[in-house]
Amino acid sequence: MTRTLASLFGPLQPMALAEDLAAPLLAMPIPETTADPAAAVAAPAAGPTVPDRFTVARGLAVVPVRGILTPNMAQYERWFGWATYHGLAETLAHLAASEDAAAIVLEIDSPGGLVCGIEAAAEAIAAAATVKPVHALVSPLAASAAYWLASQASEIVMTPGAVAGSIGVALTAAAHVQPGANGAQIFEMSSRHARAKRPDASTEAGRAELQRSLDEAEAAFHAAVSAGRAIPAAELAARLSVTDDPQDGGATFRAAEAIRRGLADRTETRARSPRNRWECSPSGRDGTAPPAPRYPRCRSASCA
């Protein structure tokens, strides 16, 4: 039986993920040589090397933010080129300090991912944006966790047909209601003072604990968007709602509506995006082309 990537994401994990948009990625089969995640981490040389996390050309650094985002899932980065929060934090800190990168483009195509670990990556983007321009290019998707990251950039540019938003957090919980197929009834227990370790979603107390965890994560998400987009915190929930009820948020929006709600700044075709206009100009912003960089996980490129 073929295992899919969805099988690697267990229940009770808070996710900032647009699940409908992530469905094609979650349905992808796990490559045969990484069917055992532990083995893949233990023997990283068994497959392709980690892809380049960024490129630098004419003073512009381009950082792909693709796939389902995780804290440090090395095999996803290795096999699919998907970004990780650890990788993004390291990359943005490096580029913020680099004299060879006068500006940074986050090229985003992601339905979101896990909540765990995202704040370090978001803070690294915000810190870089205080040093040099950081452009988030939504091409064509920045949903949920990916939008959390995009919101920390200096500006958000959306290509025609692009989608952004899905601001919120969710999880899947299950409870045993009858014996399993082999006739065994499964009981889940925790130590006396660790009831919140495995909340029982079939009880009111268990659901309350799960809701507390989700609301805590959403508060951090909203605070980041409010600060990054300069939207008053008291107004944000109403701006995100699709009705008059501020609880009806979590939707994604196409470019015009995202701009109207303050979630993005403008639209550009890829040909006129910050990346292409910079790379295809005779020089960088200072009028000179910087020397070719020599960084681990970085490859220099020239304008075609």
Coordinates of C-alpha atoms in Angstrom, one line a residue:
M1 CA 0.0 0.0 0.0
T2 CA 1.4 3.4 -1.0
R3 CA 1.9 5.8 1.8
T4 CA 1.2 9.5 1.2
L5 CA 2.7 12.6 2.7
A6 CA -0.6 13.1 4.7
S7 CA 0.3 10.0 6.8
L8 CA 3.3 11.9 8.2
F9 CA 1.1 14.6 9.8
G10 CA -0.6 13.2 12.9
P11 CA -3.6 14.4 14.8
L12 CA -3.5 17.1 17.4
Q13 CA -0.9 19.1 15.6
P14 CA -2.0 22.7 15.2
M15 CA -1.8 23.5 11.5
A16 CA -1.8 26.9 9.7
L17 CA -2.8 25.2 6.5
A18 CA -5.4 25.7 3.7
E19 CA -6.2 22.0 3.6
D20 CA -8.2 22.2 0.3
L21 CA -5.3 23.9 -1.5
A22 CA -2.8 21.5 0.2
A23 CA -4.7 18.4 -0.9
P24 CA -2.6 17.7 -4.1
L25 CA 0.6 17.9 -2.1
L26 CA -0.7 15.7 0.8
A27 CA -1.7 13.1 -1.7
M28 CA 1.8 12.7 -3.1
P29 CA 3.4 9.4 -2.4
I30 CA 6.4 9.2 -0.1
P31 CA 9.5 8.4 -2.2
E32 CA 10.4 4.8 -1.7
T33 CA 13.8 5.6 -0.3
T34 CA 12.2 7.9 2.4
A35 CA 9.4 5.6 3.3
D36 CA 11.0 5.3 6.8
P37 CA 11.4 9.0 7.9
A38 CA 13.8 8.0 10.7
A39 CA 16.0 6.2 8.2
A40 CA 15.9 9.2 5.8
V41 CA 17.2 11.5 8.5
A42 CA 19.8 9.0 9.7
A43 CA 21.2 8.5 6.2
P44 CA 20.8 11.8 4.4
A45 CA 23.3 10.9 1.7
A46 CA 21.0 8.2 0.3
G47 CA 19.1 10.7 -1.9
P48 CA 19.6 14.0 -3.7
T49 CA 21.4 16.8 -1.8
V50 CA 19.6 19.6 -0.1
P51 CA 18.5 22.1 -2.9
D52 CA 19.8 25.6 -2.9
R53 CA 17.9 27.7 -0.4
F54 CA 18.5 31.0 -2.3
T55 CA 20.2 32.5 -5.3
V56 CA 21.9 35.9 -5.7
A57 CA 22.1 37.8 -9.0
R58 CA 23.0 41.5 -9.5
G59 CA 22.5 42.2 -5.8
L60 CA 19.1 40.6 -5.6
A61 CA 18.6 37.5 -3.4
V62 CA 15.7 35.2 -4.3
V63 CA 14.4 32.8 -1.6
P64 CA 11.8 30.1 -2.7
V65 CA 9.2 29.4 -0.1
R66 CA 7.4 26.3 -1.5
G67 CA 5.4 23.3 -0.4
I68 CA 4.0 22.3 3.0
L69 CA 6.1 24.2 5.6
T70 CA 7.6 22.3 8.6
P71 CA 10.1 23.2 11.3
N72 CA 13.0 21.1 9.9
M73 CA 11.8 18.2 7.9
A74 CA 15.0 17.5 6.0
Q75 CA 13.6 14.9 3.7
Y76 CA 10.9 17.3 2.4
E77 CA 13.5 19.9 1.7
R78 CA 15.8 17.3 0.0
W79 CA 13.3 15.6 -2.2
F80 CA 10.8 18.3 -3.0
G81 CA 12.6 21.5 -2.5
W82 CA 10.1 22.6 0.2
A83 CA 11.1 25.3 2.7
T84 CA 11.6 24.7 6.4
Y85 CA 11.4 27.3 9.2
H86 CA 14.9 26.5 10.3
G87 CA 16.2 26.9 6.8
L88 CA 14.4 30.2 6.3
A89 CA 15.6 31.6 9.6
E90 CA 19.2 30.8 8.7
T91 CA 18.9 32.1 5.2
L92 CA 17.3 35.4 6.1
A93 CA 19.8 36.0 8.9
H94 CA 22.6 35.4 6.4
L95 CA 21.2 37.6 3.7
A96 CA 20.4 40.4 6.1
A97 CA 24.1 40.6 6.9
S98 CA 25.4 40.0 3.4
E99 CA 26.8 42.9 1.4
D100 CA 26.2 41.1 -1.8
A101 CA 22.4 41.1 -1.3
A102 CA 20.9 44.6 -1.5
A103 CA 17.3 43.3 -1.5
I104 CA 15.5 40.0 -1.0
V105 CA 12.5 38.4 -2.8
L106 CA 10.6 35.7 -1.1
E107 CA 9.0 33.8 -4.0
I108 CA 6.0 32.1 -2.3
D109 CA 4.0 29.2 -3.5
S110 CA 2.7 27.4 -0.4
P111 CA -0.6 26.4 1.2
G112 CA 0.9 26.7 4.7
G113 CA 2.1 24.1 7.2
L114 CA 2.8 23.5 10.8
V115 CA 2.5 26.2 13.5
C116 CA 5.4 24.8 15.5
G117 CA 8.6 26.7 14.7
I118 CA 7.1 29.4 12.4
E119 CA 7.7 32.4 14.7
A120 CA 11.5 32.1 14.4
A121 CA 11.3 32.3 10.6
A122 CA 8.7 35.1 10.7
E123 CA 10.9 37.1 13.1
A124 CA 14.0 36.6 10.8
I125 CA 12.0 38.0 7.9
A126 CA 10.9 41.0 9.9
A127 CA 14.4 41.6 11.1
A128 CA 15.8 41.4 7.6
A129 CA 13.2 43.9 6.5
T130 CA 14.6 46.5 8.9
V131 CA 17.9 46.3 7.1
K132 CA 17.0 46.1 3.5
P133 CA 13.9 45.7 1.3
V134 CA 12.2 42.3 1.5
H135 CA 9.6 41.7 -1.2
A136 CA 7.1 38.9 -0.8
L137 CA 6.0 37.7 -4.3
V138 CA 2.9 35.6 -4.1
S139 CA 3.1 33.4 -7.1
P140 CA 0.6 32.0 -7.0
L141 CA -0.2 31.0 -3.4
A142 CA 0.5 32.3 0.1
A143 CA -2.0 30.7 2.4
S144 CA -2.1 30.4 6.2
A145 CA 1.5 29.8 7.5
A146 CA 2.9 31.0 4.2
Y147 CA 0.9 34.2 4.6
W148 CA 2.2 34.5 8.2
L149 CA 5.7 34.6 6.7
A150 CA 4.7 37.0 3.8
S151 CA 3.1 39.5 6.2
Q152 CA 6.5 40.2 7.7
A153 CA 8.0 41.5 4.4
S154 CA 8.4 45.1 3.4
E155 CA 5.7 44.6 0.8
I156 CA 3.5 41.9 -0.6
V157 CA 3.1 41.7 -4.4
M158 CA 0.6 39.2 -5.9
T159 CA 0.8 37.9 -9.5
P160 CA -2.5 37.8 -11.5
G161 CA -4.7 35.0 -10.3
A162 CA -2.7 34.6 -7.0
V163 CA -4.4 33.8 -3.7
A164 CA -3.5 34.8 -0.2
G165 CA -5.0 34.6 3.3
S166 CA -6.4 31.6 5.2
I167 CA -5.4 33.3 8.4
G168 CA -6.2 31.0 11.3
V169 CA -5.2 27.7 12.9
A170 CA -6.9 24.2 13.0
L171 CA -6.2 20.7 14.1
T172 CA -7.8 17.2 13.7
A173 CA -8.8 15.3 16.9
A174 CA -10.2 11.8 17.2
A175 CA -11.7 9.8 20.1
H176 CA -12.3 6.0 20.4
V177 CA -16.0 5.2 20.3
Q178 CA -15.9 1.4 19.9
P179 CA -13.5 -1.5 19.7
G180 CA -11.2 -1.6 16.8
A181 CA -11.3 -4.1 13.9
N182 CA -9.4 -6.7 15.9
G183 CA -11.9 -6.5 18.8
A184 CA -9.6 -4.6 21.1
Q185 CA -10.7 -1.4 22.9
I186 CA -8.0 1.2 23.0
F187 CA -7.6 3.4 26.0
E188 CA -5.3 6.5 26.0
M189 CA -4.1 7.7 29.4
S190 CA -1.7 10.3 30.8
S191 CA 0.0 10.7 34.1
R192 CA -2.0 12.3 37.0
H193 CA -0.9 15.9 36.4
A194 CA -0.6 15.8 32.6
R195 CA -4.2 15.6 31.5
A196 CA -3.6 18.3 28.9
K197 CA -1.0 16.1 27.3
R198 CA -3.7 14.0 25.5
P199 CA -6.9 16.0 25.5
D200 CA -10.0 13.8 25.0
A201 CA -11.9 15.5 22.2
S202 CA -15.1 13.6 23.2
T203 CA -15.3 15.5 26.5
E204 CA -16.0 19.1 27.1
A205 CA -12.8 19.6 29.1
G206 CA -10.8 18.0 26.3
R207 CA -12.3 20.2 23.7
A208 CA -11.7 23.3 25.9
E209 CA -8.0 22.5 26.1
L210 CA -7.8 22.0 22.3
Q211 CA -9.5 25.3 21.8
R212 CA -7.2 27.0 24.2
S213 CA -4.2 25.7 22.2
L214 CA -5.7 26.9 18.9
D215 CA -6.7 30.3 20.2
E216 CA -3.2 30.8 21.6
A217 CA -1.6 30.0 18.2
E218 CA -4.2 32.2 16.4
A219 CA -3.4 35.1 18.7
A220 CA 0.3 34.9 17.8
F221 CA -0.7 34.7 14.1
H222 CA -3.0 37.8 14.3
A223 CA -0.3 39.7 16.3
A224 CA 2.3 39.0 13.6
V225 CA -0.1 40.1 10.7
S226 CA -1.2 43.2 12.6
A227 CA 2.4 44.3 13.2
G228 CA 3.7 43.3 9.7
R229 CA 0.8 44.9 7.8
A230 CA 0.2 47.8 10.1
I231 CA -3.4 46.9 10.7
P232 CA -4.8 47.8 14.1
A233 CA -5.2 44.6 16.1
A234 CA -8.7 45.6 17.1
E235 CA -9.7 45.7 13.4
L236 CA -8.0 42.7 12.0
A237 CA -10.6 40.0 12.8
A238 CA -13.3 42.1 11.1
R239 CA -11.1 42.7 8.0
L240 CA -10.6 38.9 7.7
S241 CA -14.3 37.9 8.1
V242 CA -16.4 37.1 5.1
T243 CA -19.6 38.2 7.0
D244 CA -20.4 40.7 9.7
D245 CA -19.3 38.2 12.3
P246 CA -15.6 38.6 13.1
Q247 CA -15.4 34.8 13.8
D248 CA -16.0 34.0 10.1
G249 CA -12.4 34.5 9.1
G250 CA -10.0 32.0 7.6
A251 CA -10.9 32.6 4.0
T252 CA -8.4 33.1 1.1
F253 CA -8.7 36.1 -1.2
R254 CA -7.7 36.9 -4.8
A255 CA -5.4 39.8 -5.4
A256 CA -8.0 42.7 -5.7
E257 CA -9.8 41.6 -2.5
A258 CA -6.6 41.0 -0.6
I259 CA -5.4 44.5 -1.5
R260 CA -8.7 46.0 -0.5
R261 CA -8.5 44.4 2.9
G262 CA -4.9 45.5 3.4
L263 CA -3.4 42.0 3.1
A264 CA -1.3 42.9 0.0
D265 CA 0.0 46.0 -1.7
R266 CA -0.2 45.6 -5.4
T267 CA -0.4 43.2 -8.3
E268 CA 2.4 42.6 -10.9
T269 CA 2.9 40.1 -13.6
R270 CA 6.0 37.9 -13.1
A271 CA 7.7 39.8 -15.9
R272 CA 7.3 43.0 -14.0
S273 CA 7.8 41.6 -10.5
P274 CA 10.6 42.9 -8.3
R275 CA 12.6 39.8 -9.1
N276 CA 12.5 40.2 -12.9
R277 CA 12.8 44.0 -13.0
W278 CA 15.9 43.8 -10.8
E279 CA 17.6 40.8 -12.4
C280 CA 17.1 42.1 -16.0
S281 CA 18.3 45.6 -15.3
P282 CA 21.9 46.5 -16.3
S283 CA 22.9 46.7 -12.6
G284 CA 21.6 46.6 -9.1
R285 CA 20.3 49.5 -7.2
D286 CA 23.7 51.0 -6.6
G287 CA 24.6 50.9 -10.3
T288 CA 27.2 48.1 -9.9
A289 CA 26.9 44.4 -10.1
P290 CA 28.2 42.7 -7.0
P291 CA 30.8 39.9 -7.2
A292 CA 29.6 36.3 -7.5
P293 CA 28.8 35.0 -4.1
R294 CA 30.4 31.9 -2.6
Y295 CA 28.0 30.7 0.0
P296 CA 27.0 27.2 1.1
R297 CA 23.6 26.3 -0.4
C298 CA 23.8 29.4 -2.6
R299 CA 24.5 29.5 -6.3
S300 CA 25.2 32.6 -8.3
A301 CA 23.1 33.4 -11.4
S302 CA 23.2 35.9 -14.2
C303 CA 20.4 37.6 -16.1
A304 CA 19.5 35.6 -19.2

